[in-house]
């Protein structure tokens, strides 16, 4: 008779997620997993029907002995605060992070629990598989899963299983989260990287596996995508200042492109039209790169891939270049020392 699978707590930080929340929770409750589950939704100050939908989910699962939904308040609306509130309100030895617009593959939790036991890792994660629901979102999804869009990031494009600096979302041993004091709430973005950094610094293993896949819904407009990537760049600069050894050429490519294109435009107008070859070359590169990325998509979606790529690159680079030193100083001042521990040999049930 197979051993009983350990109980898991699924934590969800949500804000203005009426479009996807019910579907996301449905994918959790439908997991091919025999162990007990709880879903803890941390509710930010949404302006749509998110709270109402969450209340419906609580009522609908109230009599389910295997998998129930609970909610906790997150007045600040900040993701790391939501995650900490949900962790505190949850109770099981395995903690699964899911976003309100993420759709778990059917065996995601079972596979993650198996990998925790097989590898001895403190946290395991996999691929952020972007999928759209219209032409624009299809274009963004293609950009987000292509090397011309995100470089060699394994959790976007796939790769070999093995140790990693960080992973998308994550399935944690509770003891690792509690030992490190949870997420650093000063990290409005990049809080996953910072927590995984502390876990690794303490001697814990972070494990990436392409077996783990989460369907992700892209931002629904150019404006929303621009804000997302500006924030990504802004906070990646904070991470670079927080930990100087974390920067590499992939992260420097977008700010370099922004500077080169801006210089080319200025020089092209003020000095010589030959300088316009720089922005023209960039446009040619993303247009050419969008062709293989858009394979199988509609003509309307393929035509928007260069817009998505340019938005991602330019806004990420702009955010990186304009990230204030004061923000990094505030975050550095809140630095939490890692707490060393012996890596456990298996999942505790």
GROMACS .gro file of N, CA and C in nm, residues 17 200 224 248 269:
model
   15
   17UNK      N    1  -0.771   4.003  -0.901
   17UNK     CA    2  -0.755   3.880  -0.978
   17UNK      C    3  -0.890   3.816  -1.014
  200UNK      N    4   2.007   2.948   0.020
  200UNK     CA    5   2.132   2.895  -0.035
  200UNK      C    6   2.251   2.933   0.052
  224UNK      N    7   0.009   4.764  -1.899
  224UNK     CA    8   0.031   4.675  -1.785
  224UNK      C    9   0.164   4.601  -1.799
  248UNK      N   10   2.485   3.966  -1.426
  248UNK     CA   11   2.553   3.901  -1.537
  248UNK      C   12   2.513   3.970  -1.667
  269UNK      N   13   1.988   6.250  -3.509
  269UNK     CA   14   1.922   6.378  -3.534
  269UNK      C   15   2.022   6.492  -3.533
   0.00000   0.00000   0.00000
